Short mmCIF file of C-alpha atoms and ligand atoms in Angstrom, two decimals:
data_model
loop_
_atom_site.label_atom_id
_atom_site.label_comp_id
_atom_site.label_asym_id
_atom_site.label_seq_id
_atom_site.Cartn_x
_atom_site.Cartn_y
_atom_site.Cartn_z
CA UNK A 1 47.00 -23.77 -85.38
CA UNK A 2 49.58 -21.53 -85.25
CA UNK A 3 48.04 -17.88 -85.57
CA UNK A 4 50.77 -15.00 -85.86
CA UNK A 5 50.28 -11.09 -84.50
CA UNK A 6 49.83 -9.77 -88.17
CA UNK A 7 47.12 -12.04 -89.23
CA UNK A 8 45.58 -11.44 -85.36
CA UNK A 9 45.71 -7.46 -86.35
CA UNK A 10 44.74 -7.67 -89.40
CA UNK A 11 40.99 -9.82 -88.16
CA UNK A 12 41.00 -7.46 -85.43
CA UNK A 13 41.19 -4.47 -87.89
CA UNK A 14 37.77 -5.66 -89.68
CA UNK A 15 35.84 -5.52 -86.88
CA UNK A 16 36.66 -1.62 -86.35
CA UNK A 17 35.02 -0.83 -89.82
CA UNK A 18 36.89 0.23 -93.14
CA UNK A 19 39.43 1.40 -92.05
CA UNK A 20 42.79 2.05 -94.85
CA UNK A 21 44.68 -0.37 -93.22
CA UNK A 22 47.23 2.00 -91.33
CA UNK A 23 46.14 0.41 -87.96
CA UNK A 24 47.05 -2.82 -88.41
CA UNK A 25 50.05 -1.45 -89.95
CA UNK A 26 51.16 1.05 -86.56
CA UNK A 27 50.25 -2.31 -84.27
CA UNK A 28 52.66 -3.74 -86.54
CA UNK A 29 55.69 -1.40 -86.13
CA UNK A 30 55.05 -1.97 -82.81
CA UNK A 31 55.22 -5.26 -82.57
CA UNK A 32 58.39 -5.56 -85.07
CA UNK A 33 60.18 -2.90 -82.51
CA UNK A 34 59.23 -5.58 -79.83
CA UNK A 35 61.11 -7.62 -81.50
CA UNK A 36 64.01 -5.19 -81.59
CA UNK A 37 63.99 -4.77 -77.70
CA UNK A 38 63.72 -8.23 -77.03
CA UNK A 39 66.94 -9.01 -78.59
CA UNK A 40 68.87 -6.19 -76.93
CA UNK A 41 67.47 -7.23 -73.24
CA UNK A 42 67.83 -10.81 -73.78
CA UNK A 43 71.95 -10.06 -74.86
CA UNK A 44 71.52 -7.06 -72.40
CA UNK A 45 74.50 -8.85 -70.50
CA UNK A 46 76.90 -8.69 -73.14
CA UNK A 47 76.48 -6.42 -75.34
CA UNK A 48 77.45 -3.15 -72.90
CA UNK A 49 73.73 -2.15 -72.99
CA UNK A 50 73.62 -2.50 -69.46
CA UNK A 51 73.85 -0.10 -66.89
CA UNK A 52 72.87 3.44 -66.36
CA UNK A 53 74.09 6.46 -69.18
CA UNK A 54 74.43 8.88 -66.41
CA UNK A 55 72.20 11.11 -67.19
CA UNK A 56 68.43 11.48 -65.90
CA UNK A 57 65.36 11.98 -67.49
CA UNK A 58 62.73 14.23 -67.22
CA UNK A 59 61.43 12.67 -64.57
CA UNK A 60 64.74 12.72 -62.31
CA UNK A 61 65.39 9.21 -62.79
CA UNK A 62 68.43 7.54 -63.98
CA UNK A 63 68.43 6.93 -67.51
CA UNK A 64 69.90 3.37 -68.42
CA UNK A 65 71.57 2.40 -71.87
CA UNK A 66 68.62 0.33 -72.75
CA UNK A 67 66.34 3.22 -72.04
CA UNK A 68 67.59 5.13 -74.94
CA UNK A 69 67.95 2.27 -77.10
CA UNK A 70 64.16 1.64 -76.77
CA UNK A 71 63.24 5.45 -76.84
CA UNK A 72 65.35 6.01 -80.02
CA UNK A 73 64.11 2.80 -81.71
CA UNK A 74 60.60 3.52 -81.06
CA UNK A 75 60.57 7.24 -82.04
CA UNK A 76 62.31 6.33 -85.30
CA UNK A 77 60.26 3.92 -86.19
CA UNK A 78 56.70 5.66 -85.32
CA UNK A 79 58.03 8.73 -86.92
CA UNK A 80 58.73 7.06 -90.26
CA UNK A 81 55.73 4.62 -90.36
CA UNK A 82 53.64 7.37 -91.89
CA UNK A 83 51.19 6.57 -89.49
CA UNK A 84 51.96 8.96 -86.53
CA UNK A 85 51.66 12.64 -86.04
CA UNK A 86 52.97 12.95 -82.50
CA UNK A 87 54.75 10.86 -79.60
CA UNK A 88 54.29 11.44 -76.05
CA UNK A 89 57.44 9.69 -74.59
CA UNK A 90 58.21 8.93 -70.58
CA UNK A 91 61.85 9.45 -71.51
CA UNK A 92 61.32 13.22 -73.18
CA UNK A 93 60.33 16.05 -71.79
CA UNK A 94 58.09 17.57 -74.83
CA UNK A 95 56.10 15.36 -76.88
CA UNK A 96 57.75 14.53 -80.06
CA UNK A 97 55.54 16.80 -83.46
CA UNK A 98 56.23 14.09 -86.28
CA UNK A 99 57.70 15.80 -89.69
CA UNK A 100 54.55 16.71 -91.85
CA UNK A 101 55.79 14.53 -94.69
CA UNK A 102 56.15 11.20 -92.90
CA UNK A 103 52.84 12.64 -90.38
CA UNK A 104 49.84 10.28 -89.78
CA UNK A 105 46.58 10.04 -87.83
CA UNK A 106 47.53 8.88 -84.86
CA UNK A 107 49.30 9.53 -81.64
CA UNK A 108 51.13 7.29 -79.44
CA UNK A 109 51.78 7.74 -75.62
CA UNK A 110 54.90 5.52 -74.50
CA UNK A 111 56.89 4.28 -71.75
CA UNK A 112 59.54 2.80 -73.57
CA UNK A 113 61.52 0.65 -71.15
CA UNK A 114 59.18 0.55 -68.14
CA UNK A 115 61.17 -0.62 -64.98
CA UNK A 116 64.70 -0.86 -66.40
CA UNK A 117 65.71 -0.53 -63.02
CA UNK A 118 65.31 -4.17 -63.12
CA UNK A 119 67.85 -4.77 -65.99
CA UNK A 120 70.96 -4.86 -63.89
CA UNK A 121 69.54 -7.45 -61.84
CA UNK A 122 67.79 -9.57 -64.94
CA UNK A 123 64.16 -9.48 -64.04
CA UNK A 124 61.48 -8.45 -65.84
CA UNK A 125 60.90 -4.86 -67.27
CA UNK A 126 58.25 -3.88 -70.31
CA UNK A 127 57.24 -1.17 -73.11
CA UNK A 128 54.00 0.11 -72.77
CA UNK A 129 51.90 2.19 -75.30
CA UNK A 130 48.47 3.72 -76.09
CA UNK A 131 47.16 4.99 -79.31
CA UNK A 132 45.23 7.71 -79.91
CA UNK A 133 43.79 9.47 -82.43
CA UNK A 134 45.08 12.97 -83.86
CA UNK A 135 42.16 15.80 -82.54
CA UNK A 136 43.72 18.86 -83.39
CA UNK A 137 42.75 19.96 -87.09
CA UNK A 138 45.61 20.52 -90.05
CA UNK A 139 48.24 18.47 -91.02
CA UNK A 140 50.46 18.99 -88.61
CA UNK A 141 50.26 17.47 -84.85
CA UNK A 142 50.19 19.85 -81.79
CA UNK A 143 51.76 18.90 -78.55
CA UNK A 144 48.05 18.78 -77.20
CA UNK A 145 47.60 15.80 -79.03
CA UNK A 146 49.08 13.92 -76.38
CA UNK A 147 46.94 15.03 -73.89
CA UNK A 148 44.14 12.88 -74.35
CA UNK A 149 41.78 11.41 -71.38
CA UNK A 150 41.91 7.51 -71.16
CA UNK A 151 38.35 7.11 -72.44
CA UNK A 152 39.54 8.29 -76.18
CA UNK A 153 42.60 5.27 -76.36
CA UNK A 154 42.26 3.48 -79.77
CA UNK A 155 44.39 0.37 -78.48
CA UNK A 156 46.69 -0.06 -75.88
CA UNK A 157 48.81 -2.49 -75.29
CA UNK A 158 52.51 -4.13 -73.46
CA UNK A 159 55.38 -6.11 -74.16
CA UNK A 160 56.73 -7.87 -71.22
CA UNK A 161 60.69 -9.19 -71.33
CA UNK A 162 60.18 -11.99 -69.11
CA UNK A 163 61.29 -15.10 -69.02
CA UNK A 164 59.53 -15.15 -72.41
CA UNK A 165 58.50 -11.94 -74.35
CA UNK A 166 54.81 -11.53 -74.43
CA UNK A 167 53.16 -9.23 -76.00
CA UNK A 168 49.84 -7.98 -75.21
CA UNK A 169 47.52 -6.00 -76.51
CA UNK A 170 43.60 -4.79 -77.11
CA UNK A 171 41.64 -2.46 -79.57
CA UNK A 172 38.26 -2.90 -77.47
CA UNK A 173 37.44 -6.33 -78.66
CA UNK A 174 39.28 -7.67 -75.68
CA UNK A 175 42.31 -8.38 -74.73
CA UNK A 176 45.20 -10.97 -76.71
CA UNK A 177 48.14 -11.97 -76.05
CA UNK A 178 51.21 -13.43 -78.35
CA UNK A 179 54.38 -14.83 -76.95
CA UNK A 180 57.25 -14.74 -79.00
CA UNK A 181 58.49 -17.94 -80.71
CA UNK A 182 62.30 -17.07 -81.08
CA UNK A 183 63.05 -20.09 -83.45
CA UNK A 184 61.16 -18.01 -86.08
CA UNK A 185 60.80 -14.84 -85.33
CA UNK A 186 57.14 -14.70 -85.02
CA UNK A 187 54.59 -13.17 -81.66
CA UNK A 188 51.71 -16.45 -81.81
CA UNK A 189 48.82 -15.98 -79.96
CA UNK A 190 49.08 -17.37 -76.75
CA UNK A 191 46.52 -16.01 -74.58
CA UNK A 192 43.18 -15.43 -76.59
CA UNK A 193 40.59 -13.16 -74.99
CA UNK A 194 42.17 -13.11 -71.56
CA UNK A 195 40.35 -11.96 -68.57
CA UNK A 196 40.93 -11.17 -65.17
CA UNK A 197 39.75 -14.43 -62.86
CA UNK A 198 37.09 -13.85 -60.77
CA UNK A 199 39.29 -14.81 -57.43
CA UNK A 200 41.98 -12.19 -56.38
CA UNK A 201 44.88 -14.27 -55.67
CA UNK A 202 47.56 -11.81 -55.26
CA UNK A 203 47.69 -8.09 -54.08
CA UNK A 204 51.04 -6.08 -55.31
CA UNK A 205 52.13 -3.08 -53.80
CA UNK A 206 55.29 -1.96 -52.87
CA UNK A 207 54.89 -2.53 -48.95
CA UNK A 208 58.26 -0.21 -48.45
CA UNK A 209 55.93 2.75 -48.22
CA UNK A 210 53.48 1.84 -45.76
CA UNK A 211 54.96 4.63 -43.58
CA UNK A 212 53.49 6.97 -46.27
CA UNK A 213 50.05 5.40 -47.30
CA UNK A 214 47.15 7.63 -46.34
CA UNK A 215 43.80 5.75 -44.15
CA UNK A 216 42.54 4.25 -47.20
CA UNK A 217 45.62 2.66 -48.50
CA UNK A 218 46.20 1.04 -44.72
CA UNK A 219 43.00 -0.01 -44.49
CA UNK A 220 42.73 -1.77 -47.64
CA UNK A 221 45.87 -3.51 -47.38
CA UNK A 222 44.91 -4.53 -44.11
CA UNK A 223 41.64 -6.29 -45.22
CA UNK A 224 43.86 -8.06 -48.43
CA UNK A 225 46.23 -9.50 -44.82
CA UNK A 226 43.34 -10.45 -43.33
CA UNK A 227 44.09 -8.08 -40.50
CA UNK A 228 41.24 -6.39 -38.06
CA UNK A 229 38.14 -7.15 -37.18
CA UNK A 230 36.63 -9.04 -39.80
CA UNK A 231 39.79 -11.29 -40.55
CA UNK A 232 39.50 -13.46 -44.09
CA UNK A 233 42.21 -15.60 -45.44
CA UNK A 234 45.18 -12.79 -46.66
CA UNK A 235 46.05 -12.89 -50.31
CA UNK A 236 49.27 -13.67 -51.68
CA UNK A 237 51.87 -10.52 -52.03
CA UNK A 238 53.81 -10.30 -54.85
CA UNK A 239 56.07 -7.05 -56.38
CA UNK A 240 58.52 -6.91 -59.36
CA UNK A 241 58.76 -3.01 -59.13
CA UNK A 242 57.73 -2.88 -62.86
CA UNK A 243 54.05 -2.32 -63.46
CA UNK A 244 54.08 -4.60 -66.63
CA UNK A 245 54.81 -7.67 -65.03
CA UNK A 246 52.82 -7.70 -61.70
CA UNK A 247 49.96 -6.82 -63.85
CA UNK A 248 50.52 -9.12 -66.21
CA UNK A 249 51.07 -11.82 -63.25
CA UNK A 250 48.07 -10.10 -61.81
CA UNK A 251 46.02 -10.67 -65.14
CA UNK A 252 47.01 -14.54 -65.75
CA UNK A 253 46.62 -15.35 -61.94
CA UNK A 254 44.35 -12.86 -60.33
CA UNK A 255 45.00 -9.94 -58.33
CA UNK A 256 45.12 -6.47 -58.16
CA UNK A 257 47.84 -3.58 -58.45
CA UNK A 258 48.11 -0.79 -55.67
CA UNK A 259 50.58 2.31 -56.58
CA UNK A 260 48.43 4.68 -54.54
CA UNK A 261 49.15 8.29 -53.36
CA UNK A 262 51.51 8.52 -50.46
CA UNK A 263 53.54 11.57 -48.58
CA UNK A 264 56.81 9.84 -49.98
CA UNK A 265 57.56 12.61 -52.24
CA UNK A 266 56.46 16.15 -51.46
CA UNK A 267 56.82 16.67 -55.30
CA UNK A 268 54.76 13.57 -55.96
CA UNK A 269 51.74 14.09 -54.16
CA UNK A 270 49.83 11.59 -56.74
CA UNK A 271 52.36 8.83 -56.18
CA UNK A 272 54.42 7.43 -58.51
CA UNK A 273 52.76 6.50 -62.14
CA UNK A 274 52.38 8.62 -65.20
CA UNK A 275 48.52 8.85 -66.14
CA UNK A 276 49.09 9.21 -70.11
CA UNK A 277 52.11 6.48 -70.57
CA UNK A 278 51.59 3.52 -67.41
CA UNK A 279 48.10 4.09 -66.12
CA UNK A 280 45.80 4.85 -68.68
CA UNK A 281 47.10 1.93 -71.24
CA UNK A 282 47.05 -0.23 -68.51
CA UNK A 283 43.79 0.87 -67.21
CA UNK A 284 42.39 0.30 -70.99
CA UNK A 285 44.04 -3.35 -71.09
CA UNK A 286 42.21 -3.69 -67.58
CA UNK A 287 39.32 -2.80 -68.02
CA UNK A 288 39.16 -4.88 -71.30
CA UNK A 289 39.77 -7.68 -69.50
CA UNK A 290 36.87 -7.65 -66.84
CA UNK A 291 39.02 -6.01 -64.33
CA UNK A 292 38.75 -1.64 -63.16
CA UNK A 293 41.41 1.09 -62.89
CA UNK A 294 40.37 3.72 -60.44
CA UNK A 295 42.71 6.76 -58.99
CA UNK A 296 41.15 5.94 -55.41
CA UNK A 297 37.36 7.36 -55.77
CA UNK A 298 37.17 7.27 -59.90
CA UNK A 299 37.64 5.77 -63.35
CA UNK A 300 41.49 6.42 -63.98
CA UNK A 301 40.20 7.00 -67.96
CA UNK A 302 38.02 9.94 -67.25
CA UNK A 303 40.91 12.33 -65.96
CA UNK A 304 41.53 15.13 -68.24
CA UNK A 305 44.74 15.16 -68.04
CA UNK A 306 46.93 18.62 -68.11
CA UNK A 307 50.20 17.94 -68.15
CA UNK A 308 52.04 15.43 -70.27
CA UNK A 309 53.83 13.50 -67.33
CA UNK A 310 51.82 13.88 -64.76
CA UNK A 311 50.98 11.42 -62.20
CA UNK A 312 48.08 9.85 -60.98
CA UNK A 313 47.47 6.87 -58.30
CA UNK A 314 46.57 3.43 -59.53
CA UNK A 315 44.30 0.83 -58.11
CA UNK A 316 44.18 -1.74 -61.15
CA UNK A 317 42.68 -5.38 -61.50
CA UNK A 318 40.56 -7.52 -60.35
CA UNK A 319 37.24 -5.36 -60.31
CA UNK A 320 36.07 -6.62 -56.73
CA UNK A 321 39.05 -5.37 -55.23
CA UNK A 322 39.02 -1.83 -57.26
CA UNK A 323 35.93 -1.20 -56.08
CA UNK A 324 36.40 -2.24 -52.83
CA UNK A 325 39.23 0.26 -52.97
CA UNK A 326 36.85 2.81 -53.79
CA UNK A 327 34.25 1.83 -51.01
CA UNK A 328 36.93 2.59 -48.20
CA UNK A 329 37.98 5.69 -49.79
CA UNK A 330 33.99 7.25 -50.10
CA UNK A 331 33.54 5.63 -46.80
CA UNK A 332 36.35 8.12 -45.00
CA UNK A 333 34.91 11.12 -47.15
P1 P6P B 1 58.90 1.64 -56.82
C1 P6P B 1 59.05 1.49 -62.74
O1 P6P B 1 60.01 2.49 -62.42
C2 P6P B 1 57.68 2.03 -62.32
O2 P6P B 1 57.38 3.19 -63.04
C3 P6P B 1 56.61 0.97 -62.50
O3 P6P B 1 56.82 0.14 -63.60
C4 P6P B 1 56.67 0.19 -61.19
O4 P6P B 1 55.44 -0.42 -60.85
C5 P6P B 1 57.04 1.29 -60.18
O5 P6P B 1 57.70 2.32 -60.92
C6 P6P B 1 57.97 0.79 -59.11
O6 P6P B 1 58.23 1.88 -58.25
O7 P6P B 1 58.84 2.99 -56.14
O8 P6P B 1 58.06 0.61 -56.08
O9 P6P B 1 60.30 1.15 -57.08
#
């Protein structure tokens, strides 16, 4: 029985409580906007989206085309849903105060094209987003909105542009996912109250830094090889270098996510991934779905964050693993 996104929302609405409906109603901007991307990446190679504007972002990293088509699409639609006050973005550097008239009571953190440094070579890249609500009293939004620790997400959710376009999502009744059905338009539930498998079949981690890992990192990934004195059959390693898909992989199949602190980047002493827009929706999704999300010795939800883009490291999956993550680290305290 075919069972579309809205209709999933909308049953997943009544179990948060009267509510007036504009939940189910943001979840479905969303999704629509999904919709949106999809088309654009899967014509990404011939409709000039592709390649990079020439500019970078706030984050010093080349901007691509359909980075600003999914920033601009997003923000236009959130804005005029009447459902959002304020929009954390990856791709801007202040968080975007929603015009009082069209402002609602919610606030959504976003990476809006997460690894498009895979669209010039056609492999999988992703939107990511967390909801939260508004906190600061009056009407209108303040940019501290945005800065909200993990534990206070509403929903969180992805949509991965793989070889189909998934789209996942939870609002703490587990975790759903709807693939879309491009004969009609329509996300259908595909994956119904997925959960992490108990066995960790993969670990994912991009191996290019090992030169940079601290002790824990090493010796973790040495026990997932199998390497040293207690030697147990290695996992799999897999890496798409974009956080959607090898969690998603990791999710489906089993396996855990490593972008942990490294000495890489004097200026990135946290690693890589933004707390409020990649780890904490992800770490929501995660921990949804039976799996953990820890920042090496603690919940990756709890931080308080400070600073809209700042970074944290990210241990995320398969629970067993996280906390044997965790072990190593307290062990070398
Ligand atoms: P690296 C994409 O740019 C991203 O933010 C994540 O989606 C991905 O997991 C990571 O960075 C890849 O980074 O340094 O391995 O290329």
């Amino acid at each position: 029985m075919l069972k579309t996104i809205e209709r999933h929302i909308i049953e997943e609405e009544r179990k948060l409580g009267p509510t007036s409906g504009t939940f189910s109603n943001l979840l479905h901007d969303i999704a629509v906007a999904a919709k949106v991307i999809s088309r654009e990446v899967r014509r990404a190679g011939i409709n000039d989206i592709i390649g990079a504007t020439g500019d970078t972002n706030v984050q010093g990293e080349q901007v691509q085309k359909l980075d600003v088509f999914s920033n601009e699409l997003l923000i236009n639609m959130l804005s005029h849903s009447g459902r959002v006050c304020a929009i954390g973005s990856e791709e801007n550097a202040e968080p975007i105060i929603v015009d009082e008239r069209w402002a609602g009571k919610y606030v959504v953190n976003m990476d809006p094209l997460d690894g498009s440094g895979n669209i010039g070579v056609n492999a999988s890249i992703g939107t990511i987003f967390s909801i939260l609500p508004k906190k600061s009293d009056g009407r209108v939004a303040q940019s501290f909105d945005c800065l909200q620790a993990g534990v206070n997400q509403l929903a969180a959710g992805y949509v991965m542009y793989g070889s189909s376009t998934v789209l996942v999502y939870s609002t703490g009744f587990g975790v759903h996912g709807f693939t879309l059905d491009p004969t009609v338009g329509e996300f259908v539930l595909s994956h119904n109250l997925v959960r992490f498998p108990d066995r960790c079949k993969y670990y994912s981690v991009n191996e290019g830094n090992a030169a940079y890992w601290d002790e824990v990192t090493r010796r973790y990934i040495e026990f997932v090889k199998g390497i040293g004195d207690k030697p147990k059959r290695p996992f799999g390693h897999r890496y798409i270098g974009a956080m959607v898909a090898d969690f998603h992989r990791n999710l489906i199949d089993g396996g855990v996510f490593l972008y942990p602190k490294d000495l890489k980047d004097p200026n990135k002493p946290n690693g890589k991934l933004r707390l409020l827009v990649e780890a904490n929706p992800m770490a929501f999704l995660a921990e949804q779905a039976g799996g953990w999300a820890s920042h090496g010795t603690g919940r990756i939800m709890e931080i308080v964050p400070t600073d809209l883009h700042q970074r944290t490291p990210v241990i995320v999956g398969n629970r067993a693993e996280v906390a044997r993550y965790e072990e190593i680290a307290k062990g070398l305290q």
